[in-house]
Coordinates of C-alpha atoms in Angstrom, one line a residue:
M193 CA 120.8 122.9 70.9
T194 CA 117.4 124.6 70.5
K195 CA 116.9 127.7 72.6
D196 CA 113.7 129.6 73.0
I197 CA 114.3 133.0 74.8
E198 CA 110.6 133.7 75.4
F199 CA 110.0 130.3 76.9
I200 CA 113.1 130.6 79.1
E201 CA 111.7 133.9 80.5
L202 CA 108.3 132.3 81.1
N203 CA 109.8 129.2 82.7
N204 CA 111.9 131.3 85.1
K205 CA 108.9 133.4 86.2
F206 CA 106.9 130.2 86.7
T207 CA 109.6 128.6 88.8
Q208 CA 109.7 131.7 91.0
C209 CA 105.9 131.5 91.4
E210 CA 106.2 127.9 92.5
K211 CA 108.7 128.8 95.2
I212 CA 106.7 131.7 96.5
T213 CA 103.5 129.7 96.6
A214 CA 105.2 126.9 98.5
N215 CA 106.7 129.3 101.0
L216 CA 103.5 131.1 101.6
L217 CA 101.6 127.8 102.1
A218 CA 104.2 126.6 104.6
E219 CA 104.1 129.9 106.6
V220 CA 100.3 129.9 106.7
C221 CA 100.2 126.3 108.0
K222 CA 102.9 127.1 110.5
Y223 CA 100.8 130.1 111.8
R224 CA 97.7 128.0 111.9
D225 CA 99.3 125.2 113.9
N226 CA 101.1 127.6 116.3
V227 CA 97.9 129.6 117.1
T228 CA 96.0 126.3 117.7
A229 CA 98.7 125.0 120.0
L230 CA 98.9 128.3 121.8
L231 CA 95.1 128.4 122.6
N232 CA 95.0 124.8 123.7
Y233 CA 98.1 125.2 125.9
Q234 CA 96.9 128.3 127.6
A235 CA 93.5 126.7 128.4
E236 CA 95.3 123.6 129.8
F237 CA 97.7 125.8 131.7
G238 CA 94.8 127.6 133.4
I239 CA 93.5 124.3 134.7
I240 CA 96.9 123.4 136.1
L241 CA 97.2 126.8 137.8
A242 CA 93.8 126.3 139.4
D243 CA 94.9 123.0 140.8
I244 CA 98.1 124.4 142.1
Y245 CA 96.5 127.4 143.8
D246 CA 93.6 125.3 145.2
P247 CA 93.6 125.9 149.0
S248 CA 92.5 122.3 149.7
L249 CA 95.4 120.8 147.6
G250 CA 96.9 117.8 149.4
I251 CA 94.3 117.7 152.2
P252 CA 92.3 114.5 152.4
S253 CA 88.6 114.9 152.6
G254 CA 87.2 114.7 156.1
E255 CA 90.4 115.8 157.9
V256 CA 90.9 119.0 159.9
I257 CA 92.9 121.6 158.0
P258 CA 96.2 122.2 159.8
R259 CA 97.4 125.7 160.6
R260 CA 99.5 126.8 157.7
A261 CA 99.9 129.7 155.3
Q262 CA 96.8 129.7 153.2
T263 CA 96.6 130.8 149.5
A264 CA 95.8 134.5 149.2
P265 CA 92.3 135.1 148.0
E266 CA 93.7 137.6 145.4
S267 CA 95.8 134.8 143.9
V268 CA 92.9 132.4 143.8
Q269 CA 90.7 135.0 142.1
A270 CA 93.4 135.9 139.6
V271 CA 93.9 132.2 138.7
N272 CA 90.2 131.7 138.2
D273 CA 89.9 134.8 136.0
F274 CA 92.9 133.6 133.9
Q275 CA 91.3 130.1 133.5
A276 CA 88.0 131.6 132.4
V277 CA 89.5 134.1 130.0
M278 CA 91.8 131.4 128.3
R279 CA 88.9 129.0 127.9
E280 CA 86.7 131.7 126.4
T281 CA 89.5 132.9 124.1
R282 CA 90.1 129.4 122.8
D283 CA 86.3 128.8 122.2
I284 CA 86.1 132.1 120.2
L285 CA 89.3 131.8 118.2
L286 CA 89.2 128.2 117.1
P287 CA 86.4 128.9 114.6
E288 CA 88.5 131.7 113.2
V289 CA 91.4 129.3 112.7
D290 CA 89.0 127.1 110.8
K291 CA 88.2 130.0 108.5
L292 CA 91.9 130.4 107.9
E293 CA 91.9 126.8 106.7
L294 CA 89.0 127.4 104.4
M295 CA 89.8 130.8 103.0
V296 CA 93.6 130.6 102.7
V297 CA 95.1 127.0 102.9
Q298 CA 92.7 125.2 100.6
P299 CA 92.9 127.8 97.7
L300 CA 96.7 127.7 98.0
L301 CA 96.7 123.9 97.8
E302 CA 94.5 124.0 94.7
M303 CA 96.7 126.4 93.0
Q304 CA 99.8 124.4 93.9
N305 CA 98.2 121.3 92.4
N306 CA 97.5 123.2 89.1
M307 CA 101.1 124.4 89.1
K308 CA 102.2 120.8 89.4
M309 CA 100.2 119.8 86.3
I310 CA 101.8 122.8 84.4
R311 CA 105.2 121.6 85.5
K312 CA 104.6 118.2 84.1
T313 CA 103.7 119.7 80.8
I314 CA 106.9 121.8 80.8
T315 CA 108.9 118.6 81.6
K316 CA 107.3 116.8 78.7
R317 CA 108.1 119.7 76.4
D318 CA 111.7 119.5 77.4
H319 CA 111.8 115.8 76.6
K320 CA 110.2 116.4 73.2
M321 CA 112.8 119.1 72.5
V322 CA 115.6 116.6 73.3
D323 CA 114.1 114.2 70.8
Y324 CA 113.7 116.9 68.2
D325 CA 117.4 118.0 68.6
R326 CA 118.6 114.4 68.4
F327 CA 116.8 113.6 65.2
R328 CA 117.7 117.0 63.6
I329 CA 121.4 116.6 64.3
S330 CA 121.5 113.0 63.2
L331 CA 119.7 113.8 60.0
K332 CA 122.0 116.8 59.3
K333 CA 125.1 114.6 59.7
L334 CA 123.9 112.1 57.2
Q335 CA 122.8 114.8 54.7
D336 CA 126.2 116.4 54.9
K337 CA 127.9 113.2 54.2
K338 CA 129.5 113.3 50.7
E339 CA 129.3 109.6 49.8
K340 CA 126.1 108.0 50.9
T341 CA 125.5 104.3 50.8
L342 CA 122.1 102.5 50.5
N343 CA 121.9 102.1 54.3
D344 CA 122.5 105.8 54.7
E345 CA 119.6 106.6 52.3
K346 CA 117.4 104.3 54.3
Q347 CA 118.5 105.9 57.6
I348 CA 117.9 109.4 56.2
Y349 CA 114.4 108.4 55.2
K350 CA 113.7 107.0 58.6
L351 CA 115.2 110.0 60.4
E352 CA 113.1 112.4 58.3
S353 CA 109.9 110.7 59.3
Q354 CA 111.0 110.6 63.0
L355 CA 112.0 114.3 62.8
Q356 CA 108.6 115.2 61.4
V357 CA 106.8 113.6 64.3
A358 CA 109.2 115.1 66.9
T359 CA 108.9 118.5 65.4
A360 CA 105.1 118.4 65.6
D361 CA 105.2 117.3 69.2
Y362 CA 107.8 119.8 70.3
E363 CA 106.3 122.8 68.5
G364 CA 102.8 121.9 69.6
L365 CA 103.8 121.8 73.3
N366 CA 106.1 124.8 73.1
S367 CA 103.4 127.0 71.5
T368 CA 100.8 125.8 73.9
I369 CA 102.9 126.7 77.0
R370 CA 103.9 130.1 75.5
E371 CA 100.3 130.9 75.0
E372 CA 98.9 129.6 78.3
L373 CA 101.5 130.7 80.8
P374 CA 100.7 134.4 80.5
G375 CA 97.0 133.6 81.3
F376 CA 98.0 131.5 84.3
F377 CA 100.0 134.5 85.6
Y378 CA 97.0 136.8 85.2
Y379 CA 94.6 134.5 87.0
R380 CA 97.1 133.7 89.7
K381 CA 97.4 137.4 90.5
Q382 CA 93.6 137.6 90.7
L383 CA 93.6 134.7 93.1
M384 CA 96.4 135.8 95.3
E385 CA 94.9 139.2 96.2
P386 CA 91.9 137.8 98.0
I387 CA 94.1 135.2 99.7
F388 CA 96.4 137.9 101.0
H389 CA 93.5 140.0 102.2
S390 CA 91.8 137.1 103.9
F391 CA 95.0 136.1 105.6
Y392 CA 95.7 139.6 106.8
F393 CA 92.3 140.3 108.2
L394 CA 92.1 136.9 109.9
Q395 CA 95.4 137.6 111.6
L396 CA 94.1 141.0 112.6
R397 CA 90.9 139.6 114.0
I398 CA 92.7 136.9 116.0
H399 CA 95.1 139.4 117.5
N400 CA 92.4 141.9 118.4
I401 CA 90.3 139.2 120.1
M402 CA 93.3 138.1 122.1
L403 CA 94.1 141.7 123.1
D404 CA 90.5 142.4 124.1
R405 CA 90.4 139.3 126.4
M406 CA 93.8 140.0 127.9
T407 CA 93.3 143.7 128.7
P408 CA 91.0 143.0 131.8
L409 CA 93.6 140.7 133.2
A410 CA 96.4 143.3 132.6
S411 CA 94.3 146.0 134.2
S412 CA 93.4 144.0 137.4
G413 CA 96.8 144.9 138.9
Y414 CA 97.8 141.3 139.8
Y415 CA 99.8 140.7 136.6
D416 CA 102.8 142.8 135.7
L417 CA 103.1 143.1 131.9
T418 CA 105.7 145.8 131.9
M419 CA 108.6 143.2 131.8
D420 CA 109.3 140.0 129.9
V421 CA 109.2 136.5 131.3
T422 CA 112.9 136.4 132.1
Q423 CA 113.0 139.6 134.0
G424 CA 109.8 138.7 136.0
Y425 CA 111.4 135.3 136.9
E426 CA 114.6 136.9 138.1
N427 CA 112.7 139.6 140.2
R428 CA 110.6 137.0 142.0
K429 CA 113.4 134.4 142.3
H430 CA 114.8 135.8 145.6
D431 CA 111.4 135.2 147.3
T432 CA 111.4 131.5 146.7
Q433 CA 115.1 130.7 146.6
P434 CA 115.3 129.7 150.3
T435 CA 112.5 127.2 149.8
I436 CA 114.1 125.8 146.6
D437 CA 117.4 125.4 148.4
S438 CA 115.8 123.5 151.3
V439 CA 114.0 121.2 148.9
E440 CA 117.3 120.5 147.1
I441 CA 119.0 119.7 150.4
I442 CA 116.3 117.2 151.2
T443 CA 116.5 115.5 147.8
K444 CA 120.3 115.3 148.0
R445 CA 120.1 113.7 151.4
S446 CA 117.6 111.1 150.4
A447 CA 119.6 110.3 147.3
A448 CA 122.8 109.9 149.3
S449 CA 121.3 107.5 151.8
S450 CA 122.4 104.0 150.8
Q451 CA 119.8 101.3 150.5
T452 CA 120.7 97.7 150.1
S453 CA 118.8 95.9 147.4
K454 CA 117.3 92.5 148.2
Y455 CA 118.6 91.3 144.8
A456 CA 122.3 92.3 145.4
K457 CA 124.9 89.6 145.8
P458 CA 126.3 89.2 149.3
Q459 CA 129.8 90.5 149.8
H460 CA 132.3 87.7 150.7
D461 CA 135.1 88.3 153.2
T462 CA 138.3 88.2 151.3
N463 CA 140.6 88.8 154.3
L464 CA 142.7 85.6 154.4
T465 CA 145.1 86.8 157.1
N466 CA 142.5 86.1 159.9
P467 CA 140.3 83.3 158.6
V468 CA 137.1 82.5 160.3
P469 CA 137.4 79.3 162.4
G470 CA 135.7 76.3 160.8
T471 CA 136.4 77.5 157.2
Y472 CA 138.8 76.0 154.8
G473 CA 142.4 76.6 155.9
A474 CA 141.5 77.7 159.5
P475 CA 141.6 75.7 162.7
G476 CA 138.3 74.2 163.8
P477 CA 137.0 73.5 167.2
A478 CA 139.0 71.4 169.7
G479 CA 139.1 67.8 168.7
S480 CA 138.2 68.3 165.1
P481 CA 140.6 67.2 162.4
V482 CA 142.8 69.9 160.9
V483 CA 142.6 70.2 157.1
A484 CA 145.7 71.8 155.7
A485 CA 145.4 74.4 153.0
A486 CA 146.3 73.1 149.6
P487 CA 149.4 74.8 148.1
A488 CA 148.8 77.2 145.3
V489 CA 149.1 75.7 141.9
A490 CA 150.5 77.8 139.1
R491 CA 147.9 78.0 136.3
P492 CA 148.9 78.7 132.7
R493 CA 147.9 82.1 131.3
G494 CA 144.3 82.1 130.0
F495 CA 143.3 79.2 132.2
S496 CA 140.1 79.6 134.2
S497 CA 139.3 77.3 137.0
P498 CA 136.0 75.4 136.6
A499 CA 133.0 76.6 138.5
P500 CA 132.4 74.9 141.9
T501 CA 129.7 72.2 141.9
P502 CA 126.7 73.6 143.8
A503 CA 125.7 71.8 146.9
P504 CA 122.5 69.7 146.6
K505 CA 119.3 71.4 147.7
P506 CA 117.3 70.0 150.7
W507 CA 114.8 68.5 148.4
Q508 CA 117.5 66.8 146.4
V509 CA 119.2 64.8 149.2
N510 CA 116.7 62.0 149.2
A511 CA 116.9 61.7 145.4
V512 CA 120.7 61.4 145.6
A513 CA 120.6 58.8 148.4
S514 CA 118.0 56.7 146.5
A515 CA 120.2 56.8 143.4
G516 CA 123.0 55.1 145.3
A517 CA 125.4 58.0 145.2
K518 CA 128.3 57.6 147.6
P519 CA 129.1 60.7 149.7
S520 CA 132.5 62.2 149.1
W521 CA 134.8 63.0 152.1
P522 CA 137.6 65.5 152.2
K523 CA 141.1 64.2 151.5
G524 CA 142.8 63.3 154.8
T525 CA 139.6 62.8 156.8
P526 CA 139.0 59.2 158.1
T527 CA 136.1 57.5 156.5
P528 CA 133.4 56.8 159.2
T529 CA 132.6 53.1 159.7
P530 CA 128.9 52.4 159.1
T531 CA 127.0 51.2 162.1
P532 CA 125.7 47.7 161.6
T533 CA 122.0 47.3 161.5
P534 CA 120.7 45.1 164.4
T535 CA 119.2 41.8 163.4
R536 CA 115.8 41.1 165.0
T537 CA 115.6 37.5 166.4
A538 CA 112.8 35.6 167.8
S539 CA 114.1 36.1 171.3
S540 CA 114.0 39.9 170.9
I541 CA 110.4 40.0 169.9

């Protein structure tokens, strides 16, 4: 197996450059996206705070304002100042984020594309080296053979020509890579220095602008920046905890109240000990025939009784009668005698 120590060292260094460039590009893109999301979120959050602290929130236009605790003027002013500062900060910093895209992201992408082309050349060199070793080893085995046949001589001649082409391809690519990679490392260093400087100074400018815009808000006395978000929430939680508890009680009561859906199925009375008069198996009114309850029939396991036939709808009665269907009467009930239709005679007219 052919080994080139110089190429191996250059290839390891190039692989490390690929990883560093990919990590730097990912971190720059992540920083760009996070800053953009932060600016847009703070601007939108200022609008939401202005709506929440609006004294006329929830009051229809034209109605008299009821007597209630009004929003403090200091709170309204602080929210308005926060909204204005966040909007101004976003309008100033978004162009700086665009500079980050132009001066850092695009050069890194171009360098990464060039490195991909170099990597393809290195891969091609590795393939040519495999061909070179294969032809060289096969030729050596045939040449070391003591007794050679005519086919062996033909194969040796064929392998010699193939080895000559493979040697030229491999040595050409190998020498080119060994000569060009040091130049790439030099120009990469010349390119990375301004990229690092641009990234650093753009970060510094973004942070300074944010600090300059936030300092007046911090010095107004309304915001407490000496503690983090969690500590500030815990310190102010006891002021609003009774209100939160009362809201939870109201929501729990409303959720516990049962409401019957109009789509729910009616609950049938399954109490068979006291059947309702007039139903199957219960005595009806005086003078009405008594229908005895049918004894329970043992059903085999897995047997399901057929579904009861639904009663005809009011609009289906006439259709059944016109079709000549005979009404069915319960078992044990006397069949009523039809009343004869009177015959009209001449004397009755």
